[in-house]
Amino acid sequence: MDATPSKRKQSSNVSSLVLESDNTSGTLFESHTDRKPRLFEPRKDRKHELRTAIATATSELDVQRARRDALEQESGLTVERARQLNDENIDRLHRYNDTKDAAQILFGKLAELKGKTIKEIYAEYDIDLDD
């Protein structure tokens, strides 16, 4: 166990020596003081592109806000009221789906008791299979 950490220390020392010797020779690596961050340097044209994109997005947002306000005035509904109506409709859909699921369970039990398929039960009660 004691040999492993010392081997790690030796290998890290060796690699740092190799890097230092390569840095001083200048053949393979540049010294860390000569390197400049190339990935994060903003270019002037990139700054201009970003500013243009921000200005475009801001103007589109203003247009959408004006459109929303016009629709709000035209319909007489506020955003809050529209959200409330939407939430009420979603609640109604949940109740409908729960009722439909219960009915399908009952039709399945009825089919099982009568020894028929669900399709036959649906036909017997004149119910469309897509309902």
XYZ file of C-alpha atoms in Angstrom, residues 40-100:
61
model
C -12.673 33.000 -24.428
C -11.297 36.013 -26.223
C -14.255 37.971 -27.594
C -13.781 39.079 -31.141
C -15.035 42.493 -32.163
C -17.227 41.035 -34.907
C -18.692 38.504 -32.454
C -19.548 41.306 -30.041
C -21.315 43.112 -32.855
C -23.208 39.921 -33.800
C -24.315 39.445 -30.205
C -25.413 43.051 -29.821
C -27.398 42.791 -33.056
C -29.019 39.547 -31.907
C -29.942 41.100 -28.559
C -31.417 44.167 -30.262
C -33.436 41.956 -32.627
C -34.727 39.790 -29.786
C -35.642 42.880 -27.760
C -37.579 44.408 -30.634
C -39.383 41.091 -31.280
C -40.282 40.930 -27.592
C -41.699 44.454 -27.752
C -43.796 43.490 -30.785
C -45.108 40.386 -29.012
C -45.970 42.403 -25.891
C -47.866 44.950 -27.991
C -49.711 42.128 -29.746
C -50.584 40.534 -26.397
C -51.878 43.846 -25.064
C -54.000 44.386 -28.187
C -55.477 40.888 -27.937
C -56.122 41.414 -24.251
C -58.068 44.600 -24.965
C -59.931 43.044 -27.889
C -61.007 39.929 -26.003
C -61.639 41.585 -22.686
C -59.679 38.818 -20.962
C -56.627 39.391 -18.912
C -53.759 36.936 -18.942
C -54.661 35.896 -15.409
C -58.291 35.168 -16.378
C -57.179 33.204 -19.443
C -54.890 31.106 -17.250
C -57.729 30.548 -14.803
C -60.025 29.357 -17.625
C -57.293 27.108 -18.937
C -56.803 25.576 -15.483
C -60.555 24.984 -15.176
C -60.622 23.238 -18.560
C -57.694 21.050 -17.574
C -59.536 20.075 -14.372
C -62.615 19.163 -16.442
C -60.473 17.036 -18.764
C -58.997 15.193 -15.774
C -62.479 14.429 -14.429
C -63.615 13.265 -17.886
C -60.606 10.965 -18.252
C -61.114 9.518 -14.764
C -64.786 8.835 -15.557
C -63.883 7.269 -18.896
